[in-house]
Amino acid sequence: MIKSGRQALYLVPEIALTTQIIKRLKNVFGEKVGIYHSKLNSQERVEVWEKVLQFKTEPTKGYQVVLGARSAVFLPFSNLGIIIVDEEHENSFKQFDPAPRYNARDMAVVLGFQHEAKVLLGSATPSFESYFNAINGKYALVNLFKRHSKMELPEIIVADVKRAYKRKQMHSILTPELFIQMETALENGEQIILFQNRRGYSPFVECFKCGWIPKCQNCDVSLTYHKYKNRLTCHYCGFSQSLHNSCDSCGSPEVKTRGFGTEKIEDEIKLLFKNARIARMDLDTTQNKHAFEKIIHNLENKKTDILVGTQMVTKGLDFEHVSVVGILNADNLINFPDFRAHERAYQLISQVAGRAGRKHKRGKVIIQTSQPDHLLIELIKNQDYTRVWKTQLEERNLFKYPPIYRLIKITVKHKNVSTVERASEMLGVELRKIKSIVVLGPEFPLIARIQLWYQKEIWLKFDRKINSDQVKSLVLEAIQTTKQSPLNSNCMINVDVDPA
Ligand SMILES: [Zn+2]
Ligand SMILES: [Zn+2]
């Protein structure tokens, strides 16, 4: 495409995590490459914008290749030849809040259509939406059956946490299976990645006597304990308070931390492997500008033996000497209350697992779970994407979910809970007048209040074959009718089409 004088857009889920790709692209394309993402300041953004625009009149000076995060789809391309969406299944292509609520992967398809450009969606674990389109002939499907450099898939070992607890075989939070693999790896001078999708020390604190749990004063969630700051923090609004020595409710001094996040894992691992060099990668340790690069650099140069981290460790990084990957708690991925939970759990665990093993050695992945017989665990173990897809598709069809049906999520928000109740009820009645759609709710979501705003959700489901423009205009009408009532006029009503 570049040879034929056209532009290329290369979308990645998170630019901060892609220093390796930036380097590689710049090595090949040099000055032609522009980088665009939301962390740039407005002056830097204007610069990229102008150089993309300049390509139209002065092709040698403007940017011909753009590597960007989701917002790069809005740049003023004049002649796109190809759009590449890397890790197309990633959730971070979707913008939830604020508006515009869009999925850059879907926008890429529309943009490609406008420019008559090729669009390439890449993933080892495709989103069910894209796979559905490929199976049905809307997209072409290209399978890669051979792994790069003939690397073998890692060996997956399922470790039963419940049994190990019962038999008193746990080493702190590690099952004997994971502990032994870690010991062996360290003896051989190999590296280890431990994954847990919760940051902080422990997800919540609880009074042993009366069960009281400290909650955020602005949101309907429990506060996460961060040991290094010795504070309880809300992960939704940032509110924080110091940890009291006694229960606010009954005064008992037995207030204890429950569960474990990345910070606690780091602490526990330090006690178990005294000589190992341990690093942690999560939102808390990567706040400083170069913190992320430093963690990666240390791992690449074997200055770190064990890396503990959240989702961040899953994102397409290649490390030469990682031989063991531990997934500390697969249960909270599998049991997450969302219709996409199994799809996500499969994607996430496969991505982390992919970090284990390199050219000359097969890696080992240890999955800790209390449900070792769960069907999904078995499918993950066999790395059987097709069967996950088939079983999930049956369920989605039965319960009218994407990719077979389309979804619209409507959120009604107000600081006053009764206003939310009234407005959402009324909207529900209006929406039920639309014959071709299924209306669920209004219902309080899992977290009913965020930053002092109460919220109720209404979910709409409709067949893909139905004209969606017609549905959308009827939905808009229903919202306007609701808003016209003076009692509801200062309610916030957000619409999210194809929520992720
Ligand atoms: Zn909060
Ligand atoms: Zn208490």
Short mmCIF file of C-alpha atoms and ligand atoms in Angstrom, two decimals:
data_model
loop_
_atom_site.label_atom_id
_atom_site.label_comp_id
_atom_site.label_asym_id
_atom_site.label_seq_id
_atom_site.Cartn_x
_atom_site.Cartn_y
_atom_site.Cartn_z
CA MET A 1 0.00 0.00 0.00
CA ILE A 2 2.85 2.32 0.81
CA LYS A 3 4.46 1.59 -2.55
CA SER A 4 1.23 2.49 -4.28
CA GLY A 5 1.18 5.82 -2.46
CA ARG A 6 -1.61 5.12 0.00
CA GLN A 7 -1.78 5.53 3.77
CA ALA A 8 -1.77 2.86 6.47
CA LEU A 9 -3.41 2.95 9.87
CA TYR A 10 -2.17 0.51 12.49
CA LEU A 11 -4.44 0.34 15.54
CA VAL A 12 -3.28 -1.16 18.82
CA PRO A 13 -5.30 -1.53 22.03
CA GLU A 14 -2.97 0.38 24.31
CA ILE A 15 -0.13 2.48 23.02
CA ALA A 16 1.70 2.67 26.34
CA LEU A 17 2.21 -1.06 26.18
CA THR A 18 3.59 -1.15 22.65
CA THR A 19 7.09 0.28 22.83
CA GLN A 20 8.29 -2.80 20.97
CA ILE A 21 5.98 -2.17 17.99
CA ILE A 22 6.82 1.55 17.85
CA LYS A 23 10.50 0.68 17.63
CA ARG A 24 9.97 -1.92 14.92
CA LEU A 25 7.76 0.29 12.74
CA LYS A 26 10.13 3.23 13.02
CA ASN A 27 13.05 1.00 12.06
CA VAL A 28 11.33 0.16 8.79
CA PHE A 29 9.35 3.27 7.90
CA GLY A 30 11.34 6.00 9.68
CA GLU A 31 9.94 9.52 9.29
CA LYS A 32 6.77 8.28 7.62
CA VAL A 33 5.39 7.06 10.95
CA GLY A 34 3.21 9.14 13.26
CA ILE A 35 2.13 8.01 16.73
CA TYR A 36 -1.26 9.05 18.05
CA HIS A 37 -3.00 8.41 21.38
CA SER A 38 -4.78 10.15 24.22
CA LYS A 39 -1.68 10.59 26.38
CA LEU A 40 -0.26 13.19 23.97
CA ASN A 41 -0.82 16.80 24.97
CA SER A 42 -3.01 18.93 22.73
CA GLN A 43 -0.06 20.53 20.95
CA GLU A 44 1.41 17.14 20.08
CA ARG A 45 -1.99 15.99 18.89
CA VAL A 46 -2.38 19.00 16.60
CA GLU A 47 1.03 18.24 15.14
CA VAL A 48 0.08 14.67 14.24
CA TRP A 49 -3.29 15.82 12.90
CA GLU A 50 -1.62 18.33 10.60
CA LYS A 51 0.99 15.93 9.33
CA VAL A 52 -1.69 13.36 8.48
CA LEU A 53 -3.56 16.10 6.62
CA GLN A 54 -0.37 17.28 4.91
CA PHE A 55 0.05 13.88 3.28
CA LYS A 56 -2.67 14.83 0.80
CA THR A 57 -0.73 17.77 -0.65
CA GLU A 58 2.85 16.89 0.22
CA PRO A 59 3.13 13.09 0.43
CA THR A 60 6.84 13.17 1.20
CA LYS A 61 6.41 15.37 4.26
CA GLY A 62 3.15 14.14 5.77
CA TYR A 63 2.57 10.96 7.75
CA GLN A 64 1.86 7.96 5.58
CA VAL A 65 1.73 5.47 8.44
CA VAL A 66 -0.07 6.07 11.71
CA LEU A 67 0.30 3.85 14.73
CA GLY A 68 -2.43 4.71 17.13
CA ALA A 69 -4.87 3.88 19.87
CA ARG A 70 -8.63 3.91 19.20
CA SER A 71 -8.96 7.69 18.72
CA ALA A 72 -6.66 7.52 15.68
CA VAL A 73 -9.68 6.51 13.57
CA PHE A 74 -10.70 10.19 13.68
CA LEU A 75 -7.53 11.52 12.00
CA PRO A 76 -7.97 13.23 8.60
CA PHE A 77 -6.73 10.49 6.29
CA SER A 78 -7.01 11.29 2.60
CA ASN A 79 -6.18 7.98 1.00
CA LEU A 80 -6.15 4.99 3.29
CA GLY A 81 -5.03 1.74 1.66
CA ILE A 82 -5.00 -0.50 4.71
CA ILE A 83 -6.18 -0.53 8.31
CA ILE A 84 -4.71 -3.09 10.66
CA VAL A 85 -6.47 -3.75 13.95
CA ASP A 86 -4.07 -5.67 16.16
CA GLU A 87 -5.56 -7.76 18.99
CA GLU A 88 -8.98 -6.87 17.64
CA HIS A 89 -10.76 -8.66 20.52
CA GLU A 90 -9.38 -6.20 23.08
CA ASN A 91 -11.86 -4.35 25.17
CA SER A 92 -9.88 -1.12 25.11
CA PHE A 93 -10.96 -0.44 21.50
CA LYS A 94 -14.32 0.38 22.97
CA GLN A 95 -14.89 3.82 24.46
CA PHE A 96 -17.57 3.69 27.18
CA ASP A 97 -17.46 7.12 28.70
CA PRO A 98 -17.75 9.94 27.83
CA ALA A 99 -19.51 10.04 24.45
CA PRO A 100 -18.86 9.25 21.65
CA ARG A 101 -19.40 5.63 22.66
CA TYR A 102 -17.81 3.67 19.87
CA ASN A 103 -15.75 0.61 19.12
CA ALA A 104 -12.69 1.51 17.04
CA ARG A 105 -12.63 -2.00 15.57
CA ASP A 106 -16.11 -1.50 14.10
CA MET A 107 -15.25 2.06 13.10
CA ALA A 108 -12.21 0.71 11.25
CA VAL A 109 -14.48 -1.44 9.12
CA VAL A 110 -16.66 1.58 8.25
CA LEU A 111 -13.62 3.77 7.61
CA GLY A 112 -12.13 1.09 5.37
CA PHE A 113 -15.35 0.99 3.41
CA GLN A 114 -15.28 4.77 2.90
CA HIS A 115 -11.69 4.70 1.62
CA GLU A 116 -12.09 1.43 -0.24
CA ALA A 117 -9.23 0.20 1.89
CA LYS A 118 -8.36 -3.29 3.10
CA VAL A 119 -9.07 -3.98 6.75
CA LEU A 120 -7.14 -6.64 8.62
CA LEU A 121 -8.41 -7.74 12.02
CA GLY A 122 -5.80 -9.78 13.84
CA SER A 123 -6.15 -11.97 16.93
CA ALA A 124 -5.27 -15.36 18.34
CA THR A 125 -8.60 -15.34 20.17
CA PRO A 126 -11.02 -13.38 17.93
CA SER A 127 -13.98 -11.56 19.42
CA PHE A 128 -17.16 -13.55 18.86
CA GLU A 129 -18.58 -10.67 16.82
CA SER A 130 -15.73 -10.78 14.31
CA TYR A 131 -15.57 -14.56 14.22
CA PHE A 132 -19.32 -14.64 13.58
CA ASN A 133 -18.85 -12.31 10.60
CA ALA A 134 -16.02 -14.46 9.29
CA ILE A 135 -17.97 -17.73 9.65
CA ASN A 136 -20.93 -16.17 7.85
CA GLY A 137 -18.86 -14.95 4.94
CA LYS A 138 -19.13 -11.25 5.72
CA TYR A 139 -15.38 -11.20 6.37
CA ALA A 140 -12.76 -13.45 4.86
CA LEU A 141 -11.10 -15.82 7.31
CA VAL A 142 -7.40 -16.61 7.29
CA ASN A 143 -6.27 -19.25 9.77
CA LEU A 144 -2.70 -19.53 10.96
CA PHE A 145 -2.08 -23.14 11.82
CA LYS A 146 1.65 -22.92 12.38
CA ARG A 147 3.22 -21.11 15.28
CA HIS A 148 6.09 -18.70 14.78
CA SER A 149 9.51 -20.46 14.73
CA LYS A 150 7.69 -23.78 15.32
CA MET A 151 7.18 -22.88 18.94
CA GLU A 152 5.12 -25.37 20.86
CA LEU A 153 2.00 -24.30 22.72
CA PRO A 154 2.65 -24.24 26.46
CA GLU A 155 1.67 -27.14 28.67
CA ILE A 156 -1.30 -26.22 30.82
CA ILE A 157 -1.58 -27.61 34.34
CA VAL A 158 -4.79 -27.15 36.31
CA ALA A 159 -4.23 -26.81 40.06
CA ASP A 160 -7.11 -27.46 42.47
CA VAL A 161 -6.98 -24.72 45.12
CA LYS A 162 -9.81 -26.14 47.21
CA ARG A 163 -8.19 -29.53 47.52
CA ALA A 164 -4.81 -28.05 48.36
CA TYR A 165 -6.36 -25.92 51.13
CA LYS A 166 -8.13 -28.94 52.56
CA ARG A 167 -4.93 -30.95 52.59
CA LYS A 168 -3.03 -28.00 54.02
CA GLN A 169 -0.62 -28.07 51.08
CA MET A 170 -0.83 -24.40 50.14
CA HIS A 171 2.28 -22.27 50.29
CA SER A 172 0.51 -19.04 51.21
CA ILE A 173 -1.45 -18.32 48.00
CA LEU A 174 0.40 -20.85 45.86
CA THR A 175 -0.73 -24.39 45.14
CA PRO A 176 1.99 -27.06 45.38
CA GLU A 177 1.88 -27.35 41.55
CA LEU A 178 2.72 -23.70 41.02
CA PHE A 179 5.20 -23.56 43.89
CA ILE A 180 7.25 -26.48 42.54
CA GLN A 181 7.29 -25.09 38.99
CA MET A 182 8.45 -21.73 40.31
CA GLU A 183 11.21 -23.30 42.39
CA THR A 184 12.46 -25.28 39.40
CA ALA A 185 12.35 -22.27 37.09
CA LEU A 186 14.34 -20.14 39.54
CA GLU A 187 16.93 -22.89 39.95
CA ASN A 188 17.34 -22.96 36.15
CA GLY A 189 17.67 -19.20 35.94
CA GLU A 190 14.35 -18.82 34.12
CA GLN A 191 11.71 -16.18 34.65
CA ILE A 192 8.15 -16.32 35.94
CA ILE A 193 5.02 -14.23 35.36
CA LEU A 194 2.19 -14.31 37.89
CA PHE A 195 -1.18 -12.94 36.83
CA GLN A 196 -3.98 -11.65 39.03
CA ASN A 197 -6.69 -9.34 37.73
CA ARG A 198 -6.90 -7.29 40.94
CA ARG A 199 -4.54 -4.59 42.00
CA GLY A 200 -3.97 -3.34 45.53
CA TYR A 201 -3.30 -5.46 48.59
CA SER A 202 -6.69 -6.97 49.16
CA PRO A 203 -10.01 -6.31 47.38
CA PHE A 204 -11.73 -5.57 50.67
CA VAL A 205 -11.42 -5.38 54.43
CA GLU A 206 -13.88 -7.04 56.76
CA CYS A 207 -14.68 -7.04 60.46
CA PHE A 208 -14.23 -10.57 61.74
CA LYS A 209 -16.88 -10.12 64.40
CA CYS A 210 -19.81 -8.38 62.70
CA GLY A 211 -18.99 -8.65 58.99
CA TRP A 212 -18.81 -4.88 58.43
CA ILE A 213 -17.02 -3.91 55.20
CA PRO A 214 -15.80 -0.34 54.62
CA LYS A 215 -17.40 1.15 51.52
CA CYS A 216 -16.80 4.24 49.41
CA GLN A 217 -18.84 7.24 50.46
CA ASN A 218 -19.49 8.16 46.80
CA CYS A 219 -19.91 4.77 45.16
CA ASP A 220 -21.63 1.54 45.96
CA VAL A 221 -18.40 -0.49 46.17
CA SER A 222 -16.11 -1.80 48.88
CA LEU A 223 -12.77 -0.06 49.31
CA THR A 224 -9.54 -1.77 48.26
CA TYR A 225 -6.71 -1.89 50.77
CA HIS A 226 -3.33 -0.58 49.56
CA LYS A 227 -0.71 -1.58 52.06
CA TYR A 228 2.12 0.64 50.95
CA LYS A 229 0.01 3.76 51.43
CA ASN A 230 -1.79 2.10 54.35
CA ARG A 231 -5.04 3.41 52.89
CA LEU A 232 -8.36 2.16 51.65
CA THR A 233 -9.05 3.39 48.11
CA CYS A 234 -12.03 3.40 45.77
CA HIS A 235 -11.08 2.18 42.28
CA TYR A 236 -14.05 3.99 40.74
CA CYS A 237 -13.69 7.57 42.00
CA GLY A 238 -10.31 7.66 43.73
CA PHE A 239 -11.72 8.42 47.19
CA SER A 240 -9.40 7.20 49.93
CA GLN A 241 -9.29 7.01 53.70
CA SER A 242 -6.86 5.64 56.26
CA LEU A 243 -7.40 2.17 57.63
CA HIS A 244 -8.90 2.34 61.10
CA ASN A 245 -7.63 0.04 63.82
CA SER A 246 -11.10 -0.98 64.81
CA CYS A 247 -14.47 -1.69 63.22
CA ASP A 248 -16.58 1.42 62.55
CA SER A 249 -19.71 -0.56 63.29
CA CYS A 250 -19.02 -2.64 66.43
CA GLY A 251 -15.64 -1.38 67.59
CA SER A 252 -13.96 -4.79 67.42
CA PRO A 253 -10.21 -4.59 66.74
CA GLU A 254 -10.39 -7.64 64.47
CA VAL A 255 -10.59 -5.91 61.10
CA LYS A 256 -8.90 -8.13 58.54
CA THR A 257 -7.98 -8.00 54.89
CA ARG A 258 -9.71 -10.49 52.61
CA GLY A 259 -8.70 -11.91 49.24
CA PHE A 260 -5.54 -10.86 47.46
CA GLY A 261 -4.46 -8.33 44.89
CA THR A 262 -1.12 -7.89 43.12
CA GLU A 263 0.43 -5.96 46.01
CA LYS A 264 -0.22 -8.76 48.49
CA ILE A 265 1.04 -11.38 46.04
CA GLU A 266 4.30 -9.46 45.75
CA ASP A 267 4.61 -9.43 49.56
CA GLU A 268 3.86 -13.12 49.94
CA ILE A 269 6.21 -14.15 47.13
CA LYS A 270 9.02 -12.19 48.74
CA LEU A 271 8.65 -14.31 51.88
CA LEU A 272 8.54 -17.57 49.91
CA PHE A 273 11.43 -16.87 47.54
CA LYS A 274 13.84 -14.77 49.54
CA ASN A 275 16.56 -14.53 46.90
CA ALA A 276 14.34 -13.83 43.90
CA ARG A 277 14.18 -10.36 42.34
CA ILE A 278 10.51 -9.46 42.15
CA ALA A 279 8.73 -6.69 40.26
CA ARG A 280 5.09 -5.67 39.98
CA MET A 281 3.29 -4.23 36.97
CA ASP A 282 -0.14 -2.68 37.49
CA LEU A 283 -1.81 0.72 37.41
CA ASP A 284 -0.19 1.67 40.73
CA THR A 285 3.41 0.93 39.72
CA THR A 286 3.23 2.44 36.22
CA GLN A 287 2.05 5.95 37.05
CA ASN A 288 5.40 7.59 36.31
CA LYS A 289 6.22 8.28 32.70
CA HIS A 290 8.98 5.71 32.23
CA ALA A 291 8.00 3.23 34.92
CA PHE A 292 6.48 0.83 32.40
CA GLU A 293 9.54 0.82 30.13
CA LYS A 294 11.77 0.24 33.13
CA ILE A 295 9.84 -2.83 34.26
CA ILE A 296 9.98 -4.25 30.71
CA HIS A 297 13.65 -3.41 30.38
CA ASN A 298 14.52 -5.18 33.64
CA LEU A 299 12.62 -8.26 32.58
CA GLU A 300 14.24 -8.31 29.13
CA ASN A 301 17.68 -7.98 30.69
CA LYS A 302 17.08 -10.63 33.32
CA LYS A 303 17.23 -8.23 36.21
CA THR A 304 13.83 -9.49 37.33
CA ASP A 305 13.05 -13.12 38.18
CA ILE A 306 9.36 -12.87 38.97
CA LEU A 307 6.90 -10.37 37.54
CA VAL A 308 3.55 -10.01 39.27
CA GLY A 309 0.89 -8.12 37.36
CA THR A 310 -2.63 -7.42 36.19
CA GLN A 311 -3.99 -7.51 32.59
CA MET A 312 -1.00 -5.36 31.65
CA VAL A 313 1.28 -8.41 31.58
CA THR A 314 -0.92 -10.06 28.96
CA LYS A 315 -0.43 -7.55 26.18
CA GLY A 316 1.68 -9.02 23.45
CA LEU A 317 5.10 -8.67 25.01
CA ASP A 318 7.74 -11.21 24.11
CA PHE A 319 10.26 -12.28 26.69
CA GLU A 320 13.02 -14.69 25.92
CA HIS A 321 13.34 -16.46 29.28
CA VAL A 322 9.88 -16.72 30.78
CA SER A 323 9.20 -20.41 31.29
CA VAL A 324 6.40 -20.39 33.86
CA VAL A 325 3.15 -18.44 33.97
CA GLY A 326 0.85 -18.69 36.98
CA ILE A 327 -2.80 -17.65 36.90
CA LEU A 328 -3.52 -17.20 40.57
CA ASN A 329 -7.29 -17.12 40.55
CA ALA A 330 -9.17 -18.21 37.44
CA ASP A 331 -12.43 -18.36 39.41
CA ASN A 332 -13.10 -14.65 39.48
CA LEU A 333 -12.68 -14.56 35.69
CA ILE A 334 -15.06 -17.45 35.08
CA ASN A 335 -17.69 -16.36 37.59
CA PHE A 336 -17.84 -12.72 36.55
CA PRO A 337 -21.52 -11.81 36.08
CA ASP A 338 -21.50 -10.88 32.40
CA PHE A 339 -22.65 -12.78 29.34
CA ARG A 340 -19.16 -12.36 27.87
CA ALA A 341 -17.39 -13.74 30.97
CA HIS A 342 -16.39 -17.05 29.39
CA GLU A 343 -15.28 -15.47 26.12
CA ARG A 344 -13.17 -12.98 28.09
CA ALA A 345 -11.76 -15.56 30.49
CA TYR A 346 -10.70 -17.70 27.54
CA GLN A 347 -9.08 -14.74 25.77
CA LEU A 348 -7.31 -13.46 28.84
CA ILE A 349 -5.95 -16.80 30.02
CA SER A 350 -4.78 -17.66 26.47
CA GLN A 351 -3.04 -14.30 26.20
CA VAL A 352 -1.22 -14.70 29.52
CA ALA A 353 -0.43 -18.32 28.72
CA GLY A 354 1.16 -17.15 25.46
CA ARG A 355 3.88 -15.41 27.48
CA ALA A 356 5.27 -18.79 28.58
CA GLY A 357 7.87 -20.70 26.64
CA ARG A 358 10.16 -19.60 23.86
CA LYS A 359 11.96 -21.00 20.87
CA HIS A 360 13.86 -23.80 22.50
CA LYS A 361 11.69 -24.72 25.43
CA ARG A 362 8.07 -25.51 26.01
CA GLY A 363 6.56 -23.27 28.66
CA LYS A 364 4.34 -24.24 31.55
CA VAL A 365 1.13 -22.53 32.59
CA ILE A 366 -0.44 -23.27 35.97
CA ILE A 367 -4.07 -22.30 36.39
CA GLN A 368 -5.25 -22.13 40.01
CA THR A 369 -8.98 -22.72 40.39
CA SER A 370 -11.49 -24.20 42.79
CA GLN A 371 -13.50 -25.53 39.83
CA PRO A 372 -11.02 -27.81 38.06
CA ASP A 373 -13.87 -29.73 36.39
CA HIS A 374 -15.50 -26.65 34.87
CA LEU A 375 -16.05 -27.13 31.12
CA LEU A 376 -14.34 -23.83 30.33
CA ILE A 377 -11.22 -24.87 32.25
CA GLU A 378 -11.12 -28.07 30.20
CA LEU A 379 -11.46 -26.11 26.93
CA ILE A 380 -8.76 -23.69 28.04
CA LYS A 381 -6.53 -26.63 28.88
CA ASN A 382 -7.01 -28.07 25.39
CA GLN A 383 -6.79 -24.57 23.88
CA ASP A 384 -9.95 -25.31 21.97
CA TYR A 385 -11.23 -21.94 20.75
CA THR A 386 -13.72 -23.50 18.34
CA ARG A 387 -15.51 -25.40 21.09
CA VAL A 388 -15.66 -22.38 23.37
CA TRP A 389 -17.17 -20.53 20.43
CA LYS A 390 -19.71 -23.28 19.69
CA THR A 391 -20.91 -23.79 23.26
CA GLN A 392 -21.12 -20.06 23.86
CA LEU A 393 -22.93 -19.40 20.60
CA GLU A 394 -25.68 -21.84 21.60
CA GLU A 395 -26.15 -20.01 24.87
CA ARG A 396 -26.07 -16.60 23.27
CA ASN A 397 -28.69 -17.71 20.79
CA LEU A 398 -30.89 -19.13 23.53
CA PHE A 399 -30.72 -15.99 25.65
CA LYS A 400 -30.68 -13.53 22.73
CA TYR A 401 -27.20 -12.08 23.05
CA PRO A 402 -24.56 -10.89 20.54
CA PRO A 403 -23.25 -11.78 18.08
CA ILE A 404 -26.64 -13.22 17.05
CA TYR A 405 -28.69 -10.42 18.54
CA ARG A 406 -27.78 -6.78 18.91
CA LEU A 407 -27.76 -4.94 22.21
CA ILE A 408 -28.37 -1.37 23.24
CA LYS A 409 -27.68 -0.35 26.80
CA ILE A 410 -29.44 2.70 28.20
CA THR A 411 -28.27 4.17 31.49
CA VAL A 412 -30.40 6.62 33.44
CA LYS A 413 -28.44 8.65 36.01
CA HIS A 414 -29.26 11.12 38.73
CA LYS A 415 -27.99 12.01 42.19
CA ASN A 416 -31.42 11.42 43.59
CA VAL A 417 -32.37 7.76 43.70
CA SER A 418 -36.14 8.34 43.41
CA THR A 419 -35.65 10.47 40.31
CA VAL A 420 -33.69 7.64 38.72
CA GLU A 421 -36.42 5.17 39.69
CA ARG A 422 -39.21 7.31 38.22
CA ALA A 423 -37.48 8.31 34.99
CA SER A 424 -36.23 4.82 34.22
CA GLU A 425 -39.65 3.28 34.88
CA MET A 426 -41.24 5.76 32.51
CA LEU A 427 -38.61 5.15 29.85
CA GLY A 428 -39.19 1.42 30.24
CA VAL A 429 -42.90 1.88 29.53
CA GLU A 430 -42.16 3.99 26.44
CA LEU A 431 -39.63 1.48 25.12
CA ARG A 432 -41.99 -1.45 25.57
CA LYS A 433 -44.25 0.16 22.97
CA ILE A 434 -41.65 -0.77 20.34
CA LYS A 435 -42.80 -4.12 19.04
CA SER A 436 -39.65 -5.47 17.41
CA ILE A 437 -37.37 -5.34 20.46
CA VAL A 438 -36.99 -7.12 23.79
CA VAL A 439 -36.76 -4.74 26.77
CA LEU A 440 -35.05 -5.78 30.02
CA GLY A 441 -35.16 -3.62 33.11
CA PRO A 442 -34.87 -0.99 34.42
CA GLU A 443 -32.53 -2.65 36.87
CA PHE A 444 -29.78 -1.43 39.19
CA PRO A 445 -26.43 -2.60 37.80
CA LEU A 446 -23.83 -4.37 39.96
CA ILE A 447 -22.63 -1.00 41.17
CA ALA A 448 -25.72 1.12 41.68
CA ARG A 449 -23.94 4.35 42.55
CA ILE A 450 -20.73 5.84 41.16
CA GLN A 451 -19.36 9.21 42.19
CA LEU A 452 -22.61 10.14 43.92
CA TRP A 453 -24.68 9.34 40.81
CA TYR A 454 -27.28 6.58 41.07
CA GLN A 455 -27.87 4.62 37.93
CA LYS A 456 -30.36 2.21 36.47
CA GLU A 457 -29.95 0.29 33.25
CA ILE A 458 -32.33 -0.80 30.52
CA TRP A 459 -31.11 -3.35 28.00
CA LEU A 460 -32.62 -3.71 24.55
CA LYS A 461 -32.17 -6.79 22.42
CA PHE A 462 -33.17 -7.15 18.81
CA ASP A 463 -32.60 -9.47 15.90
CA ARG A 464 -29.70 -8.60 13.62
CA LYS A 465 -32.05 -8.84 10.64
CA ILE A 466 -34.19 -5.96 11.87
CA ASN A 467 -33.45 -2.53 10.44
CA SER A 468 -31.36 -0.97 13.19
CA ASP A 469 -31.82 2.62 11.99
CA GLN A 470 -35.53 2.26 12.55
CA VAL A 471 -35.00 0.82 16.03
CA LYS A 472 -32.59 3.61 16.90
CA SER A 473 -34.97 6.39 15.90
CA LEU A 474 -37.82 4.80 17.90
CA VAL A 475 -35.52 4.51 20.93
CA LEU A 476 -34.53 8.14 20.56
CA GLU A 477 -38.19 9.11 20.45
CA ALA A 478 -38.87 7.19 23.66
CA ILE A 479 -35.97 8.97 25.37
CA GLN A 480 -37.20 12.36 24.22
CA THR A 481 -40.71 11.66 25.48
CA THR A 482 -39.25 10.68 28.87
CA LYS A 483 -37.07 13.77 29.01
CA GLN A 484 -40.00 16.04 28.10
CA SER A 485 -41.62 15.26 31.42
CA PRO A 486 -40.46 18.17 33.64
CA LEU A 487 -39.80 15.78 36.54
CA ASN A 488 -37.19 13.94 34.49
CA SER A 489 -35.65 16.81 32.60
CA ASN A 490 -32.38 16.95 34.54
CA CYS A 491 -31.77 13.20 34.37
CA MET A 492 -28.81 11.99 32.40
CA ILE A 493 -29.71 9.31 29.84
CA ASN A 494 -26.80 7.64 28.04
CA VAL A 495 -27.17 5.31 25.09
CA ASP A 496 -24.56 2.72 24.25
CA VAL A 497 -25.13 0.76 21.03
CA ASP A 498 -23.24 -2.55 20.93
CA PRO A 499 -21.89 -2.23 24.48
CA ALA A 500 -18.75 -4.26 25.16
ZN ZN B 1 -15.84 5.83 44.92
ZN ZN B 2 -17.53 -5.06 63.52
#
